Amino acid sequence: MSSVEHSKKSERRRAQGKRRMAKNHQREEMKAKNSATRRRGWKERAKRVRLLLLDVDGVMTDGRLGFDGAGREFKFFYARDGIGIRLFQRAGLRVGILSGRKARVVELRAGELGIDLLLQKIQDKARGLEAVIRRERLRPDQICYVGDDLVDLPVLLKVGLAVAVADAVPEVKAAAHFVTRKPGGRGAVREICEGLLKAQGKWAAEIGRYFPAPEG
C-alpha cells in the first residue's frame, strides 16, 4: 500500500470516528431532553397523588441483603423514612409496597408502619400495578411509584408520578419525573413523602403538631 493510499484510509477512519461520536452525542442530547421533559411539572403531578407505592430493596433499604446462619434474611430500614411514611398517612394518604422479592422482615416492617397494601414476590410489576389500581379504585395518575432498578420501569412508565432514588440505575432516572437527592434506604422515602405533602399544601399542618401552642 502506497503512502497516499494509507493516508486516505486513515482519513476515512477519522471521518467515520467523528460521525460515530456525533451520533452518540445526539443520542445523549435526546435522552437528556426527554428526561428534562418528563421532570417538568412534577409538582403538578404530585398534587393528584393519593397513593405512594414503594419498592423495597434499594428504595426502603440500601439494597444490601443479609442472611444469618439459618438462612433467614434481614434488611436495614431507615427510621426517618418510617416517620415520613407516618406523616404521609396521617395526612389522609395511602402507602403501599410492591416488591419482586418476599421476606418476613418486610411483613414486620409493613405491620409496624400500618401498611396493609403489601404485594411481595411480584415478578411482573406491571400486573402488580394493575392489581393495586383495581383494589384501591384509583387512576394511574393518582399513584406515585418509587423505584431504583430495571424491573421498576414498567410501573414507572405508567403511573402519574414516577420517582427514582438518587442511586438508581441511569435508565430509571431517565424515566423518572423526579429524582431524589437522598439514596435508597437513607432518606429517599422521607424526601418524597415531604415533597408530596408540601406540593399538596399539607406539610405545615403535619409538622405543626410538633410545636407547642402559643400561650395566652
PDB file of C-alpha atoms in Angstrom:
ATOM      1  CA  MET A   1       0.000   0.000   0.000  1.00  0.00           C
ATOM      2  CA  SER A   2       1.386   3.392  -1.050  1.00  0.00           C
ATOM      3  CA  SER A   3       1.736   6.258   1.402  1.00  0.00           C
ATOM      4  CA  VAL A   4      -1.060   8.109  -0.420  1.00  0.00           C
ATOM      5  CA  GLU A   5      -3.484   5.179  -0.080  1.00  0.00           C
ATOM      6  CA  HIS A   6      -2.538   4.755   3.581  1.00  0.00           C
ATOM      7  CA  SER A   7      -3.192   8.443   4.208  1.00  0.00           C
ATOM      8  CA  LYS A   8      -6.620   8.288   2.542  1.00  0.00           C
ATOM      9  CA  LYS A   9      -7.556   5.197   4.560  1.00  0.00           C
ATOM     10  CA  SER A  10      -6.559   6.947   7.791  1.00  0.00           C
ATOM     11  CA  GLU A  11      -8.642   9.979   6.841  1.00  0.00           C
ATOM     12  CA  ARG A  12     -11.682   7.768   6.203  1.00  0.00           C
ATOM     13  CA  ARG A  13     -11.263   6.132   9.607  1.00  0.00           C
ATOM     14  CA  ARG A  14     -11.020   9.506  11.307  1.00  0.00           C
ATOM     15  CA  ALA A  15     -14.122  10.720   9.471  1.00  0.00           C
ATOM     16  CA  GLN A  16     -16.053   7.578  10.475  1.00  0.00           C
ATOM     17  CA  GLY A  17     -14.954   8.039  14.080  1.00  0.00           C
ATOM     18  CA  LYS A  18     -16.154  11.647  14.075  1.00  0.00           C
ATOM     19  CA  ARG A  19     -19.530  10.627  12.645  1.00  0.00           C
ATOM     20  CA  ARG A  20     -19.948   7.968  15.342  1.00  0.00           C
ATOM     21  CA  MET A  21     -19.061  10.490  18.044  1.00  0.00           C
ATOM     22  CA  ALA A  22     -21.566  12.978  16.614  1.00  0.00           C
ATOM     23  CA  LYS A  23     -24.330  10.349  16.559  1.00  0.00           C
ATOM     24  CA  ASN A  24     -23.563   9.313  20.142  1.00  0.00           C
ATOM     25  CA  HIS A  25     -23.643  12.954  21.208  1.00  0.00           C
ATOM     26  CA  GLN A  26     -27.020  13.452  19.503  1.00  0.00           C
ATOM     27  CA  ARG A  27     -28.422  10.372  21.252  1.00  0.00           C
ATOM     28  CA  GLU A  28     -27.218  11.614  24.640  1.00  0.00           C
ATOM     29  CA  GLU A  29     -28.718  15.042  23.983  1.00  0.00           C
ATOM     30  CA  MET A  30     -32.044  13.454  23.042  1.00  0.00           C
ATOM     31  CA  LYS A  31     -32.026  11.347  26.213  1.00  0.00           C
ATOM     32  CA  ALA A  32     -31.303  14.448  28.294  1.00  0.00           C
ATOM     33  CA  LYS A  33     -34.117  16.387  26.599  1.00  0.00           C
ATOM     34  CA  ASN A  34     -36.598  13.545  27.093  1.00  0.00           C
ATOM     35  CA  SER A  35     -35.589  13.245  30.741  1.00  0.00           C
ATOM     36  CA  ALA A  36     -35.920  17.002  31.293  1.00  0.00           C
ATOM     37  CA  THR A  37     -39.343  16.973  29.626  1.00  0.00           C
ATOM     38  CA  ARG A  38     -40.569  14.235  31.976  1.00  0.00           C
ATOM     39  CA  ARG A  39     -39.296  16.111  35.030  1.00  0.00           C
ATOM     40  CA  ARG A  40     -41.047  19.371  34.237  1.00  0.00           C
ATOM     41  CA  GLY A  41     -44.254  19.808  36.174  1.00  0.00           C
ATOM     42  CA  TRP A  42     -43.661  17.072  38.755  1.00  0.00           C
ATOM     43  CA  LYS A  43     -45.228  19.252  41.459  1.00  0.00           C
ATOM     44  CA  GLU A  44     -48.466  19.437  39.498  1.00  0.00           C
ATOM     45  CA  ARG A  45     -48.425  15.662  39.220  1.00  0.00           C
ATOM     46  CA  ALA A  46     -47.745  15.413  42.962  1.00  0.00           C
ATOM     47  CA  LYS A  47     -50.963  17.290  43.744  1.00  0.00           C
ATOM     48  CA  ARG A  48     -53.030  14.417  42.320  1.00  0.00           C
ATOM     49  CA  VAL A  49     -51.269  11.629  44.234  1.00  0.00           C
ATOM     50  CA  ARG A  50     -53.381   9.609  46.668  1.00  0.00           C
ATOM     51  CA  LEU A  51     -51.168   6.527  46.933  1.00  0.00           C
ATOM     52  CA  LEU A  52     -47.407   6.266  47.440  1.00  0.00           C
ATOM     53  CA  LEU A  53     -46.261   2.865  46.172  1.00  0.00           C
ATOM     54  CA  LEU A  54     -42.768   1.722  47.177  1.00  0.00           C
ATOM     55  CA  ASP A  55     -40.270  -0.862  46.037  1.00  0.00           C
ATOM     56  CA  VAL A  56     -38.322  -2.399  48.929  1.00  0.00           C
ATOM     57  CA  ASP A  57     -34.729  -3.355  48.042  1.00  0.00           C
ATOM     58  CA  GLY A  58     -32.876  -0.230  47.005  1.00  0.00           C
ATOM     59  CA  VAL A  59     -35.727   2.118  47.998  1.00  0.00           C
ATOM     60  CA  MET A  60     -36.859   1.321  51.540  1.00  0.00           C
ATOM     61  CA  THR A  61     -33.444  -0.276  52.101  1.00  0.00           C
ATOM     62  CA  ASP A  62     -29.988   0.403  50.668  1.00  0.00           C
ATOM     63  CA  GLY A  63     -30.265  -2.730  48.513  1.00  0.00           C
ATOM     64  CA  ARG A  64     -27.968  -4.980  50.539  1.00  0.00           C
ATOM     65  CA  LEU A  65     -29.211  -8.442  51.511  1.00  0.00           C
ATOM     66  CA  GLY A  66     -28.081 -10.205  54.684  1.00  0.00           C
ATOM     67  CA  PHE A  67     -28.597 -13.770  55.865  1.00  0.00           C
ATOM     68  CA  ASP A  68     -27.941 -15.400  59.224  1.00  0.00           C
ATOM     69  CA  GLY A  69     -26.599 -18.905  59.777  1.00  0.00           C
ATOM     70  CA  ALA A  70     -30.085 -20.385  59.478  1.00  0.00           C
ATOM     71  CA  GLY A  71     -30.675 -18.700  56.108  1.00  0.00           C
ATOM     72  CA  ARG A  72     -33.023 -16.081  57.490  1.00  0.00           C
ATOM     73  CA  GLU A  73     -32.934 -12.826  55.553  1.00  0.00           C
ATOM     74  CA  PHE A  74     -32.528  -9.469  57.249  1.00  0.00           C
ATOM     75  CA  LYS A  75     -32.644  -5.904  56.000  1.00  0.00           C
ATOM     76  CA  PHE A  76     -31.969  -2.473  57.449  1.00  0.00           C
ATOM     77  CA  PHE A  77     -34.638   0.232  57.281  1.00  0.00           C
ATOM     78  CA  TYR A  78     -34.160   3.946  57.900  1.00  0.00           C
ATOM     79  CA  ALA A  79     -36.069   5.359  60.885  1.00  0.00           C
ATOM     80  CA  ARG A  80     -36.631   8.763  59.276  1.00  0.00           C
ATOM     81  CA  ASP A  81     -38.222   7.108  56.259  1.00  0.00           C
ATOM     82  CA  GLY A  82     -40.677   5.478  58.651  1.00  0.00           C
ATOM     83  CA  ILE A  83     -41.540   8.825  60.210  1.00  0.00           C
ATOM     84  CA  GLY A  84     -42.107  10.261  56.728  1.00  0.00           C
ATOM     85  CA  ILE A  85     -44.491   7.421  55.928  1.00  0.00           C
ATOM     86  CA  ARG A  86     -46.393   8.030  59.166  1.00  0.00           C
ATOM     87  CA  LEU A  87     -46.736  11.738  58.384  1.00  0.00           C
ATOM     88  CA  PHE A  88     -47.961  10.896  54.903  1.00  0.00           C
ATOM     89  CA  GLN A  89     -50.583   8.503  56.264  1.00  0.00           C
ATOM     90  CA  ARG A  90     -51.681  10.938  58.923  1.00  0.00           C
ATOM     91  CA  ALA A  91     -52.453  13.440  56.189  1.00  0.00           C
ATOM     92  CA  GLY A  92     -55.068  11.001  54.861  1.00  0.00           C
ATOM     93  CA  LEU A  93     -52.954   9.459  52.098  1.00  0.00           C
ATOM     94  CA  ARG A  94     -52.170   5.817  51.414  1.00  0.00           C
ATOM     95  CA  VAL A  95     -48.861   3.931  51.285  1.00  0.00           C
ATOM     96  CA  GLY A  96     -48.283   0.534  49.674  1.00  0.00           C
ATOM     97  CA  ILE A  97     -45.412  -1.823  48.917  1.00  0.00           C
ATOM     98  CA  LEU A  98     -44.782  -3.567  45.579  1.00  0.00           C
ATOM     99  CA  SER A  99     -41.731  -5.832  45.691  1.00  0.00           C
ATOM    100  CA  GLY A 100     -40.271  -8.511  43.457  1.00  0.00           C
ATOM    101  CA  ARG A 101     -38.915 -10.445  46.437  1.00  0.00           C
ATOM    102  CA  LYS A 102     -40.553 -11.827  49.567  1.00  0.00           C
ATOM    103  CA  ALA A 103     -39.213 -11.552  53.087  1.00  0.00           C
ATOM    104  CA  ARG A 104     -40.762 -11.929  56.509  1.00  0.00           C
ATOM    105  CA  VAL A 105     -38.965  -8.809  57.719  1.00  0.00           C
ATOM    106  CA  VAL A 106     -40.845  -6.743  55.117  1.00  0.00           C
ATOM    107  CA  GLU A 107     -44.146  -8.009  56.531  1.00  0.00           C
ATOM    108  CA  LEU A 108     -42.992  -6.975  60.001  1.00  0.00           C
ATOM    109  CA  ARG A 109     -41.921  -3.521  58.821  1.00  0.00           C
ATOM    110  CA  ALA A 110     -45.189  -3.018  56.933  1.00  0.00           C
ATOM    111  CA  GLY A 111     -47.167  -4.027  60.018  1.00  0.00           C
ATOM    112  CA  GLU A 112     -45.166  -1.661  62.189  1.00  0.00           C
ATOM    113  CA  LEU A 113     -45.958   1.220  59.816  1.00  0.00           C
ATOM    114  CA  GLY A 114     -49.612   0.318  59.338  1.00  0.00           C
ATOM    115  CA  ILE A 115     -49.160  -0.538  55.643  1.00  0.00           C
ATOM    116  CA  ASP A 116     -51.863  -3.024  54.687  1.00  0.00           C
ATOM    117  CA  LEU A 117     -51.280  -2.804  50.932  1.00  0.00           C
ATOM    118  CA  LEU A 118     -48.407  -5.274  50.638  1.00  0.00           C
ATOM    119  CA  LEU A 119     -47.589  -7.161  47.440  1.00  0.00           C
ATOM    120  CA  GLN A 120     -44.450  -9.315  47.539  1.00  0.00           C
ATOM    121  CA  LYS A 121     -42.811 -11.740  45.113  1.00  0.00           C
ATOM    122  CA  ILE A 122     -44.352  -9.895  42.148  1.00  0.00           C
ATOM    123  CA  GLN A 123     -42.256 -10.815  39.127  1.00  0.00           C
ATOM    124  CA  ASP A 124     -44.412  -8.848  36.691  1.00  0.00           C
ATOM    125  CA  LYS A 125     -44.718  -5.462  38.352  1.00  0.00           C
ATOM    126  CA  ALA A 126     -46.949  -4.061  35.609  1.00  0.00           C
ATOM    127  CA  ARG A 127     -49.573  -6.664  36.547  1.00  0.00           C
ATOM    128  CA  GLY A 128     -48.965  -5.895  40.182  1.00  0.00           C
ATOM    129  CA  LEU A 129     -49.769  -2.263  39.481  1.00  0.00           C
ATOM    130  CA  GLU A 130     -52.994  -3.270  37.731  1.00  0.00           C
ATOM    131  CA  ALA A 131     -53.997  -5.255  40.817  1.00  0.00           C
ATOM    132  CA  VAL A 132     -53.297  -2.220  43.006  1.00  0.00           C
ATOM    133  CA  ILE A 133     -55.378   0.041  40.763  1.00  0.00           C
ATOM    134  CA  ARG A 134     -58.333  -2.353  40.947  1.00  0.00           C
ATOM    135  CA  ARG A 135     -58.069  -2.857  44.694  1.00  0.00           C
ATOM    136  CA  GLU A 136     -57.645   0.808  45.577  1.00  0.00           C
ATOM    137  CA  ARG A 137     -60.040   2.073  42.869  1.00  0.00           C
ATOM    138  CA  LEU A 138     -57.555   4.666  41.721  1.00  0.00           C
ATOM    139  CA  ARG A 139     -56.424   6.070  38.399  1.00  0.00           C
ATOM    140  CA  PRO A 140     -52.747   5.679  37.404  1.00  0.00           C
ATOM    141  CA  ASP A 141     -52.287   9.456  37.677  1.00  0.00           C
ATOM    142  CA  GLN A 142     -53.202   9.237  41.378  1.00  0.00           C
ATOM    143  CA  ILE A 143     -50.265   6.922  42.103  1.00  0.00           C
ATOM    144  CA  CYS A 144     -46.640   7.778  42.824  1.00  0.00           C
ATOM    145  CA  TYR A 145     -44.184   4.895  42.487  1.00  0.00           C
ATOM    146  CA  VAL A 146     -40.591   4.935  43.756  1.00  0.00           C
ATOM    147  CA  GLY A 147     -38.080   2.564  42.161  1.00  0.00           C
ATOM    148  CA  ASP A 148     -34.393   2.022  41.595  1.00  0.00           C
ATOM    149  CA  ASP A 149     -33.798  -0.736  39.032  1.00  0.00           C
ATOM    150  CA  LEU A 150     -34.854  -2.005  35.602  1.00  0.00           C
ATOM    151  CA  VAL A 151     -37.673  -4.189  36.925  1.00  0.00           C
ATOM    152  CA  ASP A 152     -39.396  -0.998  38.088  1.00  0.00           C
ATOM    153  CA  LEU A 153     -39.564   0.588  34.633  1.00  0.00           C
ATOM    154  CA  PRO A 154     -42.939  -0.923  33.567  1.00  0.00           C
ATOM    155  CA  VAL A 155     -44.552   0.679  36.625  1.00  0.00           C
ATOM    156  CA  LEU A 156     -42.679   3.975  36.414  1.00  0.00           C
ATOM    157  CA  LEU A 157     -43.828   4.448  32.818  1.00  0.00           C
ATOM    158  CA  LYS A 158     -47.500   4.003  33.759  1.00  0.00           C
ATOM    159  CA  VAL A 159     -48.011   5.959  36.976  1.00  0.00           C
ATOM    160  CA  GLY A 160     -48.778   9.642  37.298  1.00  0.00           C
ATOM    161  CA  LEU A 161     -45.609  10.430  39.250  1.00  0.00           C
ATOM    162  CA  ALA A 162     -42.511   8.295  38.667  1.00  0.00           C
ATOM    163  CA  VAL A 163     -39.711   8.735  41.199  1.00  0.00           C
ATOM    164  CA  ALA A 164     -36.151   7.383  41.084  1.00  0.00           C
ATOM    165  CA  VAL A 165     -33.873   7.323  44.103  1.00  0.00           C
ATOM    166  CA  ALA A 166     -30.513   9.097  43.857  1.00  0.00           C
ATOM    167  CA  ASP A 167     -28.563   5.870  43.336  1.00  0.00           C
ATOM    168  CA  ALA A 168     -30.973   4.305  40.824  1.00  0.00           C
ATOM    169  CA  VAL A 169     -29.667   2.933  37.532  1.00  0.00           C
ATOM    170  CA  PRO A 170     -29.442   5.503  34.686  1.00  0.00           C
ATOM    171  CA  GLU A 171     -32.404   4.075  32.769  1.00  0.00           C
ATOM    172  CA  VAL A 172     -34.684   4.513  35.778  1.00  0.00           C
ATOM    173  CA  LYS A 173     -33.501   8.066  36.367  1.00  0.00           C
ATOM    174  CA  ALA A 174     -34.184   8.882  32.710  1.00  0.00           C
ATOM    175  CA  ALA A 175     -37.751   7.569  33.021  1.00  0.00           C
ATOM    176  CA  ALA A 176     -38.499   9.437  36.258  1.00  0.00           C
ATOM    177  CA  HIS A 177     -40.399  12.668  36.735  1.00  0.00           C
ATOM    178  CA  PHE A 178     -38.388  13.290  39.902  1.00  0.00           C
ATOM    179  CA  VAL A 179     -35.038  12.024  41.219  1.00  0.00           C
ATOM    180  CA  THR A 180     -34.412  12.252  44.956  1.00  0.00           C
ATOM    181  CA  ARG A 181     -31.254  13.760  46.400  1.00  0.00           C
ATOM    182  CA  LYS A 182     -31.069  11.028  49.024  1.00  0.00           C
ATOM    183  CA  PRO A 183     -30.202   7.406  48.178  1.00  0.00           C
ATOM    184  CA  GLY A 184     -32.418   4.411  48.782  1.00  0.00           C
ATOM    185  CA  GLY A 185     -32.544   3.270  52.394  1.00  0.00           C
ATOM    186  CA  ARG A 186     -31.023   6.548  53.562  1.00  0.00           C
ATOM    187  CA  GLY A 187     -33.766   9.143  53.348  1.00  0.00           C
ATOM    188  CA  ALA A 188     -35.169   8.870  49.820  1.00  0.00           C
ATOM    189  CA  VAL A 189     -38.597   7.805  51.062  1.00  0.00           C
ATOM    190  CA  ARG A 190     -38.669  10.593  53.653  1.00  0.00           C
ATOM    191  CA  GLU A 191     -37.722  13.091  50.932  1.00  0.00           C
ATOM    192  CA  ILE A 192     -40.549  12.088  48.608  1.00  0.00           C
ATOM    193  CA  CYS A 193     -43.079  11.971  51.473  1.00  0.00           C
ATOM    194  CA  GLU A 194     -42.173  15.546  52.388  1.00  0.00           C
ATOM    195  CA  GLY A 195     -42.198  16.630  48.748  1.00  0.00           C
ATOM    196  CA  LEU A 196     -45.679  15.237  48.166  1.00  0.00           C
ATOM    197  CA  LEU A 197     -47.084  16.764  51.343  1.00  0.00           C
ATOM    198  CA  LYS A 198     -45.588  20.158  50.514  1.00  0.00           C
ATOM    199  CA  ALA A 199     -46.928  20.024  46.940  1.00  0.00           C
ATOM    200  CA  GLN A 200     -50.409  19.317  48.346  1.00  0.00           C
ATOM    201  CA  GLY A 201     -50.173  22.044  50.986  1.00  0.00           C
ATOM    202  CA  LYS A 202     -50.326  19.567  53.875  1.00  0.00           C
ATOM    203  CA  TRP A 203     -46.796  19.746  55.264  1.00  0.00           C
ATOM    204  CA  ALA A 204     -47.255  22.760  57.553  1.00  0.00           C
ATOM    205  CA  ALA A 205     -50.291  21.221  59.243  1.00  0.00           C
ATOM    206  CA  GLU A 206     -48.459  17.943  59.872  1.00  0.00           C
ATOM    207  CA  ILE A 207     -45.329  19.428  61.398  1.00  0.00           C
ATOM    208  CA  GLY A 208     -47.429  21.940  63.331  1.00  0.00           C
ATOM    209  CA  ARG A 209     -48.416  19.103  65.651  1.00  0.00           C
ATOM    210  CA  TYR A 210     -44.854  19.023  66.964  1.00  0.00           C
ATOM    211  CA  PHE A 211     -44.744  22.669  68.014  1.00  0.00           C
ATOM    212  CA  PRO A 212     -46.299  23.793  71.300  1.00  0.00           C
ATOM    213  CA  ALA A 213     -49.321  26.044  71.048  1.00  0.00           C
ATOM    214  CA  PRO A 214     -48.589  29.684  71.947  1.00  0.00           C
ATOM    215  CA  GLU A 215     -49.592  30.652  75.480  1.00  0.00           C
ATOM    216  CA  GLY A 216     -52.274  33.208  76.254  1.00  0.00           C
TER     217      GLY A 216
END
